[in-house]
GROMACS .gro file of C-alpha atoms in nm:
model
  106
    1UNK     CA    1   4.589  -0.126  -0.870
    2UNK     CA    2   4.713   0.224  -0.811
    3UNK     CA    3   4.991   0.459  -0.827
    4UNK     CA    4   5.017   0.657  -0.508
    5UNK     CA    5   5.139   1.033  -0.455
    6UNK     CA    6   5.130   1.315  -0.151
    7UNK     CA    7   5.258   1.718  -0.136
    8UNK     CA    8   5.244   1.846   0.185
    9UNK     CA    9   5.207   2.238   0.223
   10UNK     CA   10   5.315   2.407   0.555
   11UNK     CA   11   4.979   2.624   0.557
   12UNK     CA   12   5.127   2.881   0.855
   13UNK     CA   13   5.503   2.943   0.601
   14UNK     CA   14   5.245   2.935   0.292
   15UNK     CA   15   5.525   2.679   0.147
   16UNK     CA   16   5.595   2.299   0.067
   17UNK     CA   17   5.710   2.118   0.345
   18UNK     CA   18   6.029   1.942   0.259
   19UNK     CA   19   6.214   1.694   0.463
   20UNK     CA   20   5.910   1.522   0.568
   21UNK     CA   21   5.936   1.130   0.687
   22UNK     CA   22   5.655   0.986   0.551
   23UNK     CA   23   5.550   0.596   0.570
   24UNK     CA   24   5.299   0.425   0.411
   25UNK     CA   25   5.146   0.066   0.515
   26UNK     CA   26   4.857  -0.161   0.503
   27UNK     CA   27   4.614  -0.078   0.812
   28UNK     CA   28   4.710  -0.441   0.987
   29UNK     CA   29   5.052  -0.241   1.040
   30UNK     CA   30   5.240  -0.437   0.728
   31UNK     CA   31   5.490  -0.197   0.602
   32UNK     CA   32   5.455  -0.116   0.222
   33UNK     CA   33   5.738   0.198   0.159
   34UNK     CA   34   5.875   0.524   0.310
   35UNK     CA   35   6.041   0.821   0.182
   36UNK     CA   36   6.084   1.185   0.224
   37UNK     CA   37   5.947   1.483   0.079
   38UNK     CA   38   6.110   1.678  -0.204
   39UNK     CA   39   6.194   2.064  -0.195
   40UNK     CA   40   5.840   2.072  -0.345
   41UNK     CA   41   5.707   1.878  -0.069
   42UNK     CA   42   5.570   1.581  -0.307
   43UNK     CA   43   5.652   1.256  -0.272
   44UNK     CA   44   5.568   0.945  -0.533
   45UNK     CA   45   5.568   0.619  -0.251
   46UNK     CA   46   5.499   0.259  -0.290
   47UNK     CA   47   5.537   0.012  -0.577
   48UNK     CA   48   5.421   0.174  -0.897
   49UNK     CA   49   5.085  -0.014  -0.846
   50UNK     CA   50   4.878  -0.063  -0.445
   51UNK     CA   51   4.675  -0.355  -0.428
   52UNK     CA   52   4.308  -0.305  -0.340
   53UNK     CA   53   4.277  -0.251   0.085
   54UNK     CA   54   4.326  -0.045   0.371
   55UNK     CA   55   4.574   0.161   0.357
   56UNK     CA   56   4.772   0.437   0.583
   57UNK     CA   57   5.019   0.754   0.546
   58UNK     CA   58   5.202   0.844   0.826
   59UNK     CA   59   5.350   1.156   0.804
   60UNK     CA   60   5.655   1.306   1.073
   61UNK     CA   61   5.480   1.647   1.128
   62UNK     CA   62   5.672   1.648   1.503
   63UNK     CA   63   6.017   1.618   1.376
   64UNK     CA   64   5.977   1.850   1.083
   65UNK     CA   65   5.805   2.160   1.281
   66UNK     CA   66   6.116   2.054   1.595
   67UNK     CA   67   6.411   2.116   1.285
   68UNK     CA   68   6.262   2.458   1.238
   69UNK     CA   69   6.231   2.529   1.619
   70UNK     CA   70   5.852   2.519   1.566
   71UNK     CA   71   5.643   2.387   1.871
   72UNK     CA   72   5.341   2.161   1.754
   73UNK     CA   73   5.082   1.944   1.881
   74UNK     CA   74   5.115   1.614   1.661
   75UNK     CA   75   5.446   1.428   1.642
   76UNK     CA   76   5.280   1.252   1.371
   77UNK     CA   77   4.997   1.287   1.126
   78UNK     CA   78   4.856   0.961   1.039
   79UNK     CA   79   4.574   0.948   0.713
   80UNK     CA   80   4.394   0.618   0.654
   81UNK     CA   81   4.244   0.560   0.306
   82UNK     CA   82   4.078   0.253   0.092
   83UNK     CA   83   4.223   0.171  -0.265
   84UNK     CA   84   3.943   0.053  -0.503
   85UNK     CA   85   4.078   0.026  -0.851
   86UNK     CA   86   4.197   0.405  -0.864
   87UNK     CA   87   4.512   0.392  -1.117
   88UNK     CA   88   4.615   0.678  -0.876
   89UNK     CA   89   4.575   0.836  -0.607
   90UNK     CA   90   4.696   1.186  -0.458
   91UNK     CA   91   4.681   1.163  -0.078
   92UNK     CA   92   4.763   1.571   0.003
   93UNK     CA   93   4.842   1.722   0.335
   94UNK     CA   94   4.798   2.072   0.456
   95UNK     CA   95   4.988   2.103   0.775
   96UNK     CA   96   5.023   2.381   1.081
   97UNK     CA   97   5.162   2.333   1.423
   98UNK     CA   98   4.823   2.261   1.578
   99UNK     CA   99   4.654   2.141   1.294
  100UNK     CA  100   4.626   1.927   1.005
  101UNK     CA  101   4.384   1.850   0.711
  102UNK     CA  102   4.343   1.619   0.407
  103UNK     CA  103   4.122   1.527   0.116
  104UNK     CA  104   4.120   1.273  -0.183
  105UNK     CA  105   4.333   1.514  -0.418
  106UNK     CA  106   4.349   1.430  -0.778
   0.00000   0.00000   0.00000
């Protein structure tokens, strides 16, 4: 079982990106927990432990570039991942207007 975490950096400000809606479910749509980012951009989401599956984040990339006046591309940013027995798991997310990236963080 795991312990799940994300930061989210606003790559084009070179800072965190706080305020962010982010939602986290099982890939047949089941909804597990949601949150929002912290003035460091990190949030801790779930139960302290995931079950082994199919997992997704769904981060609100449209609203937060829109409450800076910020024109983007993707309303949302949505990263599917597999827990295997991790005790945790750091899902990051570097974010522009037009862009976005991620990568098993540790």
């Amino acid at each position: 079982m795991t312990h799940l975490t994300t930061h989210i950096l606003d790559a084009t400000a070179g800072t965190p990106a706080t305020g962010v809606a982010v939602a986290l479910a099982r890939l047949d749509g089941t909804p597990v927990a949601e949150g929002t980012t912290d003035g460091d951009g990190r949030l801790a989401l779930g139960p302290d432990r995931l079950d082994d599956g199919d997992y997704a984040l769904t981060f609100g990339t449209g609203a937060y570039f829109r409450a800076r006046g910020v024109a983007s591309f993707h309303p949302i940013a949505t990263v599917a991942f597999t827990v295997s027995g991790e005790a945790h798991l750091h899902v990051p997310l570097l974010l522009s207007p037009f862009a976005y990236s991620t990568y098993r963080g540790s």
